[in-house]
Short mmCIF file of C-alpha atoms in Angstrom, two decimals:
data_model
loop_
_atom_site.label_atom_id
_atom_site.label_comp_id
_atom_site.label_asym_id
_atom_site.label_seq_id
_atom_site.Cartn_x
_atom_site.Cartn_y
_atom_site.Cartn_z
CA MET A 1 63.29 81.95 -47.04
CA SER A 2 63.38 85.74 -46.65
CA THR A 3 62.42 87.93 -49.58
CA LEU A 4 64.76 90.22 -51.48
CA ARG A 5 63.47 93.23 -49.58
CA ASP A 6 63.77 91.51 -46.19
CA LEU A 7 67.36 90.49 -46.85
CA ALA A 8 68.37 93.90 -48.21
CA GLU A 9 66.78 95.83 -45.34
CA GLU A 10 68.28 93.56 -42.69
CA HIS A 11 71.84 93.23 -43.96
CA THR A 12 72.60 96.18 -46.27
CA GLN A 13 72.49 99.96 -46.39
CA LEU A 14 70.51 100.07 -49.63
CA ARG A 15 67.89 102.80 -49.91
CA PRO A 16 64.24 102.04 -50.75
CA ALA A 17 64.77 103.32 -54.31
CA ASP A 18 67.75 100.97 -54.69
CA ILE A 19 65.72 98.00 -53.47
CA ASP A 20 62.85 98.88 -55.82
CA HIS A 21 65.29 98.86 -58.74
CA LEU A 22 66.61 95.45 -57.70
CA HIS A 23 63.01 94.20 -57.60
CA ARG A 24 62.50 95.40 -61.18
CA ILE A 25 65.62 93.55 -62.26
CA ALA A 26 64.49 90.36 -60.53
CA GLY A 27 61.13 90.72 -62.25
CA ASP A 28 62.63 90.76 -65.76
CA TRP A 29 65.94 88.92 -65.53
CA GLN A 30 64.63 85.49 -66.55
CA LEU A 31 64.96 86.89 -70.08
CA LEU A 32 68.66 87.63 -69.57
CA SER A 33 69.29 84.31 -67.83
CA ASP A 34 67.74 82.30 -70.68
CA MET A 35 69.61 84.20 -73.40
CA SER A 36 72.87 83.93 -71.44
CA PHE A 37 72.39 80.19 -70.76
CA ALA A 38 73.59 81.08 -67.27
CA ASP A 39 72.53 81.44 -63.65
CA LEU A 40 72.07 85.02 -62.47
CA LEU A 41 72.74 85.91 -58.85
CA LEU A 42 71.98 89.34 -57.43
CA TRP A 43 74.68 90.38 -54.97
CA ALA A 44 74.18 93.35 -52.63
CA PRO A 45 77.12 94.89 -50.73
CA VAL A 46 76.96 94.25 -47.00
CA ASP A 47 79.77 96.51 -45.84
CA ALA A 48 82.82 98.37 -47.10
CA ASP A 49 85.25 95.45 -46.72
CA GLY A 50 84.07 93.62 -49.85
CA THR A 51 81.42 91.33 -48.38
CA PHE A 52 78.37 90.58 -50.52
CA LEU A 53 74.96 89.02 -49.82
CA CYS A 54 73.01 87.06 -52.44
CA VAL A 55 69.48 88.49 -52.33
CA ALA A 56 68.02 86.75 -55.43
CA GLN A 57 68.83 83.99 -57.91
CA VAL A 58 67.37 82.73 -61.17
CA ARG A 59 68.28 79.62 -63.14
CA PRO A 60 68.13 79.36 -66.94
CA THR A 61 65.45 77.31 -68.65
CA THR A 62 67.71 76.93 -71.69
CA ALA A 63 70.76 75.33 -70.07
CA PRO A 64 71.84 73.34 -66.97
CA THR A 65 72.31 75.31 -63.78
CA ALA A 66 75.73 75.99 -62.30
CA TYR A 67 74.34 75.67 -58.75
CA GLN A 68 72.41 72.72 -57.42
CA ASP A 69 71.90 74.51 -54.08
CA ASP A 70 70.05 77.78 -53.64
CA GLN A 71 72.43 80.68 -53.04
CA VAL A 72 69.91 83.22 -51.70
CA GLY A 73 70.88 84.41 -48.22
CA ARG A 74 74.53 83.43 -48.64
CA ILE A 75 77.10 86.00 -47.46
CA VAL A 76 80.59 85.72 -48.99
CA GLY A 77 83.77 87.76 -49.04
CA GLY A 78 87.48 87.61 -49.81
CA PRO A 79 88.99 86.12 -52.98
CA GLU A 80 85.76 84.29 -53.84
CA VAL A 81 84.05 87.58 -54.69
CA ALA A 82 86.96 89.49 -56.14
CA HIS A 83 85.18 89.72 -59.50
CA LEU A 84 82.12 91.22 -57.78
CA GLU A 85 84.32 93.78 -56.03
CA VAL A 86 85.88 94.87 -59.35
CA ALA A 87 82.49 95.33 -61.01
CA TYR A 88 81.12 97.18 -57.98
CA ARG A 89 84.09 99.51 -57.47
CA GLN A 90 84.97 100.18 -61.11
CA GLY A 91 81.43 100.13 -62.54
CA ARG A 92 82.31 97.88 -65.46
CA ILE A 93 81.41 94.38 -66.59
CA TRP A 94 84.05 91.87 -65.45
CA ARG A 95 84.74 88.94 -67.77
CA GLU A 96 88.34 88.03 -66.95
CA GLY A 97 89.52 85.00 -65.05
CA ASP A 98 89.68 81.27 -65.44
CA PRO A 99 86.77 78.87 -64.93
CA VAL A 100 86.03 77.88 -61.35
CA TRP A 101 84.68 74.61 -60.02
CA TYR A 102 81.58 74.04 -57.90
CA GLY A 103 82.01 70.41 -56.90
CA ASP A 104 82.39 68.63 -60.22
CA VAL A 105 80.78 71.45 -62.27
CA PRO A 106 83.08 73.90 -64.09
CA ALA A 107 81.65 77.41 -64.35
CA ARG A 108 82.61 80.73 -65.90
CA HIS A 109 82.21 83.86 -63.75
CA GLU A 110 81.04 87.24 -64.99
CA ALA A 111 80.00 90.28 -62.96
CA ILE A 112 77.63 93.01 -64.15
CA PRO A 113 77.35 96.23 -62.12
CA VAL A 114 73.79 97.35 -61.37
CA ARG A 115 73.52 101.09 -61.80
CA LEU A 116 70.54 103.18 -60.71
CA ARG A 117 70.00 106.25 -62.85
CA THR A 118 69.18 109.58 -61.22
CA ALA A 119 65.82 111.34 -61.46
CA ASP A 120 67.08 113.51 -64.35
CA GLY A 121 68.20 110.45 -66.32
CA GLU A 122 71.92 110.71 -65.62
CA ALA A 123 74.08 107.68 -64.85
CA GLY A 124 73.96 107.13 -61.12
CA GLU A 125 75.95 105.04 -58.70
CA VAL A 126 76.41 101.28 -58.66
CA VAL A 127 74.15 99.75 -56.00
CA ALA A 128 74.64 96.00 -56.54
CA VAL A 129 76.17 93.40 -58.85
CA VAL A 130 74.62 90.68 -61.00
CA GLY A 131 76.77 87.56 -61.14
CA ARG A 132 76.38 85.67 -64.42
CA ASP A 133 77.69 82.13 -63.89
CA THR A 134 77.64 79.65 -66.78
CA ASN A 135 77.83 75.88 -66.44
CA LEU A 136 80.62 74.80 -68.84
CA SER A 137 80.13 71.05 -68.51
CA THR A 138 78.02 70.92 -71.68
CA ALA A 139 79.98 73.48 -73.71
CA ARG A 140 79.71 72.99 -77.49
CA THR A 141 79.79 74.98 -80.72
CA PRO A 142 76.82 77.39 -80.52
CA SER A 143 74.11 77.43 -83.19
CA GLN A 144 72.88 80.57 -84.94
CA LEU A 145 70.04 80.82 -82.45
CA GLU A 146 72.43 80.57 -79.51
CA LEU A 147 74.80 83.14 -81.02
CA ASN A 148 71.92 85.60 -81.38
CA TYR A 149 70.82 84.86 -77.83
CA LEU A 150 74.32 85.50 -76.47
CA THR A 151 74.79 88.70 -78.48
CA THR A 152 71.48 90.09 -77.28
CA ALA A 153 72.24 89.02 -73.71
CA ASP A 154 75.50 91.00 -73.81
CA ASP A 155 73.58 94.08 -74.98
CA LEU A 156 71.08 93.71 -72.13
CA ALA A 157 73.91 93.16 -69.64
CA GLN A 158 75.48 96.44 -70.74
CA MET A 159 72.10 98.14 -70.32
CA ILE A 160 71.95 96.87 -66.73
CA ALA A 161 75.38 98.40 -66.20
CA ASP A 162 74.10 101.64 -67.78
CA GLY A 163 70.93 101.65 -65.65
CA THR A 164 68.56 101.46 -68.65
CA PHE A 165 67.35 97.89 -68.13
CA PRO A 166 64.83 96.78 -67.10
CA PRO A 167 62.38 99.36 -68.44
CA PRO A 168 59.69 100.70 -66.11
CA ARG A 169 56.49 98.67 -65.99
CA HIS A 170 53.39 100.32 -67.36
CA PRO A 171 50.42 100.91 -65.00
CA GLY A 172 48.07 97.95 -64.92
CA GLU A 173 50.50 95.72 -66.80
CA THR A 174 50.79 92.21 -65.38
CA THR A 175 54.00 90.26 -64.94
CA SER A 176 52.99 87.78 -67.64
CA ALA A 177 55.08 88.32 -70.75
CA PRO A 178 56.49 86.38 -73.70
CA ARG A 179 59.54 84.30 -72.84
CA VAL A 180 62.64 83.71 -74.92
CA GLY A 181 61.50 80.22 -75.82
CA ASP A 182 58.17 81.53 -77.12
CA GLY A 183 59.78 83.44 -79.97
CA LEU A 184 62.47 86.10 -80.46
CA VAL A 185 62.92 88.66 -83.23
CA ARG A 186 65.94 90.95 -83.38
CA LEU A 187 65.75 94.23 -85.29
CA ASP A 188 68.46 96.60 -86.50
CA ALA A 189 68.34 100.35 -85.99
CA ASN A 190 66.11 100.73 -89.06
CA GLY A 191 63.53 98.26 -87.82
CA LYS A 192 64.51 95.47 -90.22
CA VAL A 193 64.56 91.90 -88.94
CA THR A 194 68.09 90.54 -88.62
CA TYR A 195 67.12 87.30 -86.88
CA ALA A 196 63.92 85.42 -86.07
CA SER A 197 63.87 82.25 -83.99
CA PRO A 198 61.93 79.25 -85.32
CA ASN A 199 59.17 79.76 -82.76
CA ALA A 200 58.84 83.42 -83.75
CA GLN A 201 58.63 82.42 -87.40
CA SER A 202 55.86 79.93 -86.53
CA ALA A 203 53.92 82.59 -84.62
CA TYR A 204 53.87 84.92 -87.62
CA ARG A 205 52.82 82.05 -89.88
CA ARG A 206 49.75 81.65 -87.67
CA LEU A 207 49.00 85.30 -88.46
CA GLY A 208 49.20 84.59 -92.20
CA TYR A 209 52.80 85.54 -93.07
CA ALA A 210 54.37 82.55 -94.82
CA SER A 211 57.71 84.08 -95.93
CA HIS A 212 60.87 84.34 -93.89
CA LEU A 213 61.02 87.30 -91.54
CA VAL A 214 64.67 88.28 -92.04
CA GLY A 215 64.89 91.55 -93.94
CA GLU A 216 61.27 92.53 -93.27
CA ASP A 217 60.24 95.88 -91.80
CA LEU A 218 58.45 94.54 -88.73
CA ALA A 219 56.39 97.67 -88.01
CA ALA A 220 55.03 97.70 -91.56
CA LEU A 221 54.37 93.95 -91.33
CA HIS A 222 52.27 94.44 -88.20
CA ARG A 223 50.15 97.02 -90.00
CA ARG A 224 49.55 94.65 -92.92
CA LEU A 225 48.72 91.56 -90.88
CA ALA A 226 46.30 92.83 -88.23
CA ASN A 227 42.57 92.39 -88.78
CA ASP A 228 41.89 95.68 -87.01
CA PRO A 229 43.79 98.66 -88.55
CA LEU A 230 43.93 100.42 -85.18
CA GLU A 231 45.36 97.30 -83.54
CA GLY A 232 47.95 96.98 -86.31
CA THR A 233 48.93 100.62 -85.91
CA ASP A 234 49.35 100.20 -82.14
CA ALA A 235 51.56 97.12 -82.63
CA ALA A 236 53.60 98.97 -85.29
CA ASN A 237 54.00 102.03 -83.06
CA ALA A 238 55.23 99.80 -80.24
CA VAL A 239 58.08 98.58 -82.49
CA LEU A 240 58.94 102.13 -83.55
CA ALA A 241 58.90 103.32 -79.93
CA ALA A 242 61.37 100.58 -78.96
CA LEU A 243 63.65 101.66 -81.83
CA ARG A 244 63.63 105.19 -80.37
CA GLY A 245 64.71 103.85 -76.99
CA ASP A 246 61.31 103.78 -75.28
CA ALA A 247 59.70 100.75 -73.63
CA PRO A 248 56.13 100.54 -74.99
CA PRO A 249 53.39 98.40 -73.41
CA ARG A 250 52.71 94.90 -74.72
CA ARG A 251 50.47 94.62 -77.73
CA GLU A 252 48.37 91.89 -79.28
CA ILE A 253 47.87 91.21 -82.97
CA ASP A 254 44.79 89.35 -84.21
CA ALA A 255 44.80 87.94 -87.73
CA ARG A 256 43.27 84.88 -89.40
CA HIS A 257 41.69 83.70 -86.11
CA ALA A 258 45.09 83.73 -84.40
CA THR A 259 46.38 86.03 -81.64
CA VAL A 260 50.03 86.83 -80.96
CA LEU A 261 51.26 88.82 -77.95
CA THR A 262 54.29 91.02 -78.63
CA ARG A 263 56.69 92.79 -76.31
CA ALA A 264 59.20 95.23 -77.81
CA LEU A 265 62.35 96.12 -75.85
CA PRO A 266 64.89 98.75 -76.90
CA LEU A 267 68.52 97.71 -77.37
CA MET A 268 70.77 100.63 -76.50
CA PRO A 269 74.02 99.48 -74.85
CA ALA A 270 76.18 102.39 -73.72
CA GLY A 271 73.24 104.68 -74.57
CA VAL A 272 73.46 104.03 -78.34
CA PRO A 273 70.22 102.77 -79.99
CA ILE A 274 71.21 99.76 -82.10
CA GLY A 275 67.79 98.22 -82.64
CA ALA A 276 65.15 96.38 -80.68
CA LEU A 277 64.25 92.98 -79.33
CA VAL A 278 60.71 91.73 -79.95
CA LEU A 279 59.43 88.76 -77.98
CA VAL A 280 56.34 87.05 -79.35
CA ARG A 281 53.98 84.44 -77.95
CA ASP A 282 51.16 82.63 -79.69
CA ILE A 283 48.22 83.07 -77.29
CA THR A 284 45.48 81.96 -79.69
CA GLU A 285 44.30 79.14 -77.44
CA VAL A 286 44.42 81.37 -74.35
CA ARG A 287 42.22 84.00 -75.99
CA ARG A 288 39.83 81.32 -77.28
CA ARG A 289 39.39 80.09 -73.72
CA ASP A 290 38.98 83.66 -72.48
CA ARG A 291 36.19 84.24 -74.99
CA ALA A 292 34.53 80.98 -73.96
CA LEU A 293 34.71 82.01 -70.29
CA ILE A 294 33.28 85.44 -71.08
CA THR A 295 30.41 83.81 -72.93
CA LYS A 296 29.85 81.40 -70.04
CA ASP A 297 29.95 84.21 -67.48
CA ALA A 298 27.46 86.23 -69.51
CA THR A 299 25.16 83.21 -69.72
CA ILE A 300 25.37 82.62 -65.97
CA ARG A 301 24.63 86.29 -65.24
CA GLU A 302 21.63 86.15 -67.57
CA ILE A 303 20.36 83.05 -65.77
CA HIS A 304 20.66 84.81 -62.41
CA HIS A 305 18.85 87.81 -63.87
CA ARG A 306 15.98 85.64 -65.08
CA VAL A 307 15.80 83.76 -61.77
CA LYS A 308 15.62 87.11 -59.99
CA ASN A 309 12.80 88.23 -62.29
CA ASN A 310 10.92 84.97 -61.76
CA LEU A 311 11.26 85.21 -57.99
CA GLN A 312 10.04 88.78 -58.04
CA THR A 313 7.05 87.62 -60.08
CA VAL A 314 6.32 84.90 -57.50
CA ALA A 315 6.60 87.49 -54.71
CA ALA A 316 4.20 89.79 -56.56
CA LEU A 317 1.67 86.97 -56.99
CA LEU A 318 1.90 86.07 -53.30
CA ARG A 319 1.46 89.73 -52.39
CA LEU A 320 -1.70 89.95 -54.54
CA GLN A 321 -3.03 86.79 -52.94
CA ALA A 322 -2.35 88.15 -49.45
CA ARG A 323 -4.49 91.20 -50.21
CA ARG A 324 -7.43 88.98 -51.12
CA VAL A 325 -7.21 86.64 -48.10
CA ALA A 326 -9.68 87.37 -45.30
CA MET A 327 -7.99 85.29 -42.58
CA PRO A 328 -5.33 87.37 -40.74
CA GLU A 329 -3.20 84.28 -40.07
CA ALA A 330 -3.14 83.35 -43.77
CA ARG A 331 -2.34 86.93 -44.75
CA VAL A 332 0.63 87.03 -42.34
CA ALA A 333 1.91 83.68 -43.66
CA LEU A 334 1.76 84.90 -47.26
CA GLU A 335 3.49 88.17 -46.39
CA ASP A 336 6.26 86.21 -44.65
CA SER A 337 6.65 84.12 -47.81
CA VAL A 338 6.91 87.30 -49.87
CA ARG A 339 9.78 88.52 -47.71
CA ARG A 340 11.57 85.17 -47.93
CA VAL A 341 11.28 85.02 -51.70
CA ALA A 342 12.43 88.64 -51.98
CA SER A 343 15.56 87.95 -49.92
CA ILE A 344 16.55 85.10 -52.26
CA ALA A 345 15.85 87.33 -55.26
CA LEU A 346 18.24 89.88 -53.78
CA VAL A 347 21.14 87.39 -53.95
CA HIS A 348 20.38 86.52 -57.56
CA GLU A 349 20.15 90.22 -58.41
CA THR A 350 23.66 90.71 -57.00
CA LEU A 351 24.99 87.64 -58.83
CA SER A 352 23.53 88.91 -62.10
CA MET A 353 25.83 91.93 -61.80
CA SER A 354 28.90 89.96 -60.65
CA SER A 355 31.64 88.56 -62.88
CA ASP A 356 31.82 85.28 -60.95
CA GLU A 357 29.76 83.02 -58.69
CA ALA A 358 30.51 85.09 -55.60
CA VAL A 359 28.92 88.16 -54.03
CA GLU A 360 30.02 91.03 -51.84
CA PHE A 361 27.74 90.13 -48.94
CA ASP A 362 27.93 93.29 -46.82
CA THR A 363 25.71 95.20 -49.25
CA ILE A 364 23.11 92.42 -49.20
CA VAL A 365 23.07 92.33 -45.38
CA ASP A 366 22.57 96.09 -45.22
CA ARG A 367 19.63 95.92 -47.63
CA VAL A 368 18.00 93.00 -45.80
CA ALA A 369 18.45 94.78 -42.46
CA SER A 370 16.87 97.95 -43.82
CA ALA A 371 13.91 95.98 -45.21
CA ALA A 372 13.43 94.16 -41.89
CA THR A 373 12.89 97.43 -40.01
CA GLU A 374 10.45 98.69 -42.65
CA VAL A 375 8.16 95.65 -42.81
CA ALA A 376 8.33 94.38 -39.23
CA ALA A 377 5.08 94.69 -37.29
CA THR A 378 6.26 96.89 -34.43
CA GLU A 379 5.33 100.35 -33.18
CA VAL A 380 8.84 100.97 -31.84
CA PRO A 381 11.49 102.40 -34.23
CA VAL A 382 14.39 99.95 -34.17
CA GLY A 383 17.89 100.85 -35.31
CA MET A 384 20.02 98.45 -37.36
CA ARG A 385 23.80 98.37 -37.26
CA ARG A 386 26.44 96.11 -38.83
CA LYS A 387 29.86 95.47 -37.27
CA GLY A 388 32.69 93.86 -39.18
CA SER A 389 32.58 92.49 -42.70
CA PHE A 390 31.17 89.33 -44.24
CA GLY A 391 33.49 89.75 -47.24
CA VAL A 392 32.92 87.93 -50.50
CA LEU A 393 30.90 84.72 -50.26
CA PRO A 394 30.20 82.01 -52.84
CA ALA A 395 26.65 81.86 -54.16
CA GLU A 396 25.77 78.57 -52.48
CA ILE A 397 26.54 80.05 -49.06
CA ALA A 398 25.09 83.50 -49.75
CA THR A 399 21.67 82.22 -50.87
CA SER A 400 21.04 80.24 -47.68
CA LEU A 401 22.72 82.76 -45.38
CA VAL A 402 20.57 85.67 -46.58
CA MET A 403 17.42 83.69 -45.72
CA VAL A 404 18.81 82.89 -42.28
CA LEU A 405 19.68 86.52 -41.56
CA ASN A 406 16.34 87.71 -42.90
CA GLU A 407 14.52 85.42 -40.45
CA LEU A 408 16.77 86.32 -37.52
CA LEU A 409 16.45 90.06 -38.12
CA LEU A 410 12.69 89.94 -38.48
CA ASN A 411 12.44 87.75 -35.38
CA ALA A 412 14.65 90.15 -33.41
CA VAL A 413 12.56 93.19 -34.36
CA GLU A 414 9.10 91.66 -34.00
CA HIS A 415 9.64 89.58 -30.85
CA GLY A 416 12.37 91.62 -29.18
CA PHE A 417 10.40 94.86 -29.54
CA PRO A 418 6.68 93.93 -29.86
CA PRO A 419 3.92 96.54 -30.07
CA ALA A 420 2.93 98.03 -26.73
CA GLY A 421 0.40 95.85 -24.91
CA ASP A 422 0.89 92.92 -27.31
CA GLU A 423 -0.14 89.84 -25.36
CA GLU A 424 0.94 87.31 -27.99
CA GLU A 425 4.40 85.84 -28.13
CA THR A 426 5.13 83.36 -30.84
CA ALA A 427 8.19 81.91 -29.16
CA GLY A 428 6.50 81.22 -25.81
CA ALA A 429 4.47 82.70 -22.95
CA ARG A 430 5.73 85.68 -20.99
CA GLU A 431 4.31 88.79 -19.33
CA PRO A 432 3.76 91.51 -21.96
CA LEU A 433 5.91 94.61 -21.86
CA GLY A 434 4.70 98.12 -22.29
CA ALA A 435 6.50 100.73 -24.35
CA GLY A 436 7.98 102.24 -21.22
CA ASP A 437 9.68 98.96 -20.31
CA LEU A 438 11.69 98.86 -23.55
CA PRO A 439 15.27 100.18 -23.78
CA SER A 440 15.58 103.87 -24.63
CA ALA A 441 17.28 103.11 -27.95
CA PRO A 442 16.05 99.79 -29.42
CA GLU A 443 18.74 98.36 -31.66
CA VAL A 444 19.72 95.21 -33.51
CA VAL A 445 23.42 94.62 -34.26
CA VAL A 446 24.69 92.20 -36.88
CA ALA A 447 28.37 91.35 -36.32
CA ALA A 448 30.59 89.22 -38.54
CA HIS A 449 34.21 88.11 -38.58
CA ARG A 450 36.27 85.28 -40.03
CA PHE A 451 38.36 82.89 -37.99
CA ARG A 452 40.09 79.70 -39.13
CA LYS A 453 38.09 79.30 -42.35
CA GLN A 454 34.82 79.92 -40.54
CA LEU A 455 32.38 82.79 -40.67
CA HIS A 456 31.14 83.81 -37.22
CA VAL A 457 27.93 85.85 -37.18
CA THR A 458 25.95 87.22 -34.25
CA VAL A 459 22.58 88.94 -34.36
CA THR A 460 22.02 90.76 -31.08
CA ASP A 461 19.11 92.88 -29.90
CA ASN A 462 18.66 94.80 -26.65
CA GLY A 463 14.98 93.95 -26.41
CA ARG A 464 12.90 91.81 -24.04
CA GLY A 465 15.03 88.65 -24.27
CA LEU A 466 14.00 85.04 -24.63
CA PRO A 467 10.86 83.73 -22.89
CA ALA A 468 11.48 81.88 -19.66
CA ALA A 469 10.18 78.58 -21.04
CA PHE A 470 11.91 78.88 -24.40
CA ASP A 471 13.41 75.60 -25.71
CA ALA A 472 16.53 76.49 -27.68
CA ALA A 473 16.64 73.09 -29.40
CA SER A 474 13.12 72.99 -30.80
CA GLY A 475 11.21 76.10 -29.71
CA GLY A 476 10.25 79.01 -31.88
CA ASN A 477 8.04 79.86 -34.81
CA LEU A 478 8.24 78.74 -38.43
CA GLY A 479 10.97 81.27 -39.13
CA LEU A 480 13.29 79.80 -36.51
CA GLN A 481 12.57 76.30 -37.78
CA ILE A 482 13.61 77.43 -41.26
CA VAL A 483 16.77 78.95 -39.76
CA ARG A 484 17.75 75.70 -38.01
CA ALA A 485 17.09 73.64 -41.13
CA LEU A 486 19.19 75.92 -43.36
CA VAL A 487 22.07 76.30 -40.89
CA THR A 488 22.48 72.61 -40.09
CA GLY A 489 21.60 71.42 -43.60
CA GLU A 490 22.62 73.74 -46.43
CA LEU A 491 25.27 75.69 -44.52
CA ARG A 492 26.58 72.74 -42.47
CA GLY A 493 27.04 75.05 -39.54
CA SER A 494 25.69 75.60 -36.07
CA ILE A 495 23.42 78.13 -34.38
CA GLU A 496 22.74 79.00 -30.76
CA LEU A 497 20.00 81.25 -29.37
CA ARG A 498 20.70 82.67 -25.92
CA ASP A 499 20.18 85.66 -23.67
CA ALA A 500 22.63 88.46 -24.41
CA SER A 501 24.96 89.48 -21.57
CA GLY A 502 23.66 93.06 -21.53
CA GLY A 503 20.00 92.10 -21.90
CA GLY A 504 18.10 91.08 -24.96
CA THR A 505 18.68 88.10 -27.23
CA GLU A 506 21.70 86.88 -29.13
CA ALA A 507 21.82 84.41 -32.05
CA VAL A 508 25.30 82.99 -32.65
CA LEU A 509 25.90 81.45 -36.06
CA VAL A 510 29.06 79.61 -37.22
CA VAL A 511 29.37 78.70 -40.92
CA PRO A 512 32.35 76.77 -42.38
CA LEU A 513 33.78 78.44 -45.51
CA ALA A 514 36.00 75.57 -46.68
CA ARG A 515 34.28 72.69 -48.47
CA GLY A 516 36.88 70.72 -50.38
CA GLY A 517 38.93 73.89 -50.70
CA GLU A 518 38.61 77.49 -49.62
CA GLN A 519 35.43 78.96 -51.06
CA GLY A 520 34.92 82.14 -49.11
CA ARG A 521 37.26 85.04 -49.75
CA SER A 522 37.91 87.99 -47.52
CA ALA A 523 37.03 91.40 -48.84
CA SER A 524 40.02 93.22 -50.15
#
C-alpha cells in the first residue's frame, strides 16, 4: 500500500507544505478518533470536479469501526462525497444529513475541513477534508466519560478546521505519547479540573494524591506532588503554557516511586482559549525497566573495561618476557602473541565505551591497520587504505573478525613486502625479491561491503604474490592457521587466498551476519 505522501504526490496538486501538514494530522489523530468513537478518513481533492482520494485512515480503539475494508487509495466522487465537497468549498464542519449504510452497518457522516495556516499565523486555505464516520449499530445513552470525550473531540475538530491542531512537534520528541485510554483530564480556562477519567484519577493516586481531581488547580498540584521541585515546576509550566494556547513538550512527574507522563494540549476552538486537555500515562514500570537496563549496561561496560585492562596486562607481561628471551624464534612468537592480545583488547575497549553489545567497526579496522604497518618487520613503507564500511557489528563477530584482520594485514605487509634480500618465506619457497623488484607504491587495501545479510571483506596487497607451491587449503604460517580456524569456526564463514588480478595477493572473506535473526547493522 502506498504511503500518504506517495498517494498525494501521484494523484493531487497538494504542495509539500500541505502534505507535511496532513502528515502531522495523521500522526496525532488517533486521539481525535478515540474521543469521537469514530473512524477518521483523510480525503485529498483530486481535481476541481469534486473527486476525492482517501490518503489515510484510522480506526477508533474505543468503538467498533464503520469500515471493515481499508479505504486508503480509494477515489470517489459524485453524491457519495457531497458532504466532503461542502466542507472543502465552504470551509466549515458539515454535520447534516441522515445516516448512511455500509452493508449492514449504519453510519453517521461528518466532514471537517483541514486548514493550513499561513507563515504569519493567519487562517489559510482548506487543503483537505477529514471524514468522521461513526458506527451507529451500538448506539446507546453516553456516560459522563463519553460525553466529555465527545465534547473535547468537537473542540479538537474545530481546531483542525481553524488550522491550530495538531500542534507542532518539539525537536527530539518521539511519537510515543499518552493515549485517551491511559487517562484524560479536562481543564477550564483557569486551569481547574472539570473532568478526570478513572484512569487519570488512578495515575494521580500513584503519585500520592488520594482526593478527587475535579476542582483542583492542576498546575499547583503538579508542584506539590513532584519529588524534584524543578520537575514539578516544569510540569506546572507545561499546564500553564497549554492554557495560554501553546503546545508545551511532554513532561514526567516522579513522586512516591511512581512516574507519570503528561501531555498538555491547548483547547482553543475558533481561536478562543477555553482550557486545556491533559493526557496522562502511568509509566512507572517502564521507567523501572529503563533504570534496570541502564544499570545492566553500565555493568557490562565495566566488565569490558576490566577485560581490556586484563588483556593489556597480559600483553605487557608477554612483552617483558620477549625482551628477556635469547632465542629469536621465541621472541618473535611472543611479540606475535602481544599483537594478537592487543587486537582483542581493542574490541573490548570500544565496547566499554558503547551503550550496547555492538561496535562501530571501521574505527577498529583503521587502528589495527595503522598498528600493522608500525610493527611489521619490513624495510619498505607500506600504505594502508580502507574502502567501504564494515558498519556496526555485534561483539561476538567483532572480537573474532579483528583477530582475523590483524593476522591478514600483518601477513600482507611482512610476506608481500619482505625486507630486501630476505631469503626466508614462511608461506613457502620462492626466489627472493630485491627492493627494486617491488611496486613503486606498496599498498594494502581493506575493502568491505554488505550483501544479502553477509559481510564481504577483501584484503589485497600489490606485493610479491603467493609462492608457487603455496597450498591454499593447509599452507601458511601459524597466523594463517589461526585465521582459518576463526573464520570457519567462530565466524561460520569462508576464506579464500589467491593471486590478485593486478599482481599481489588477495584474501577474500565472507561472514554471515544473520544467526537466528539479523545481528549486524549497517552504519547509519
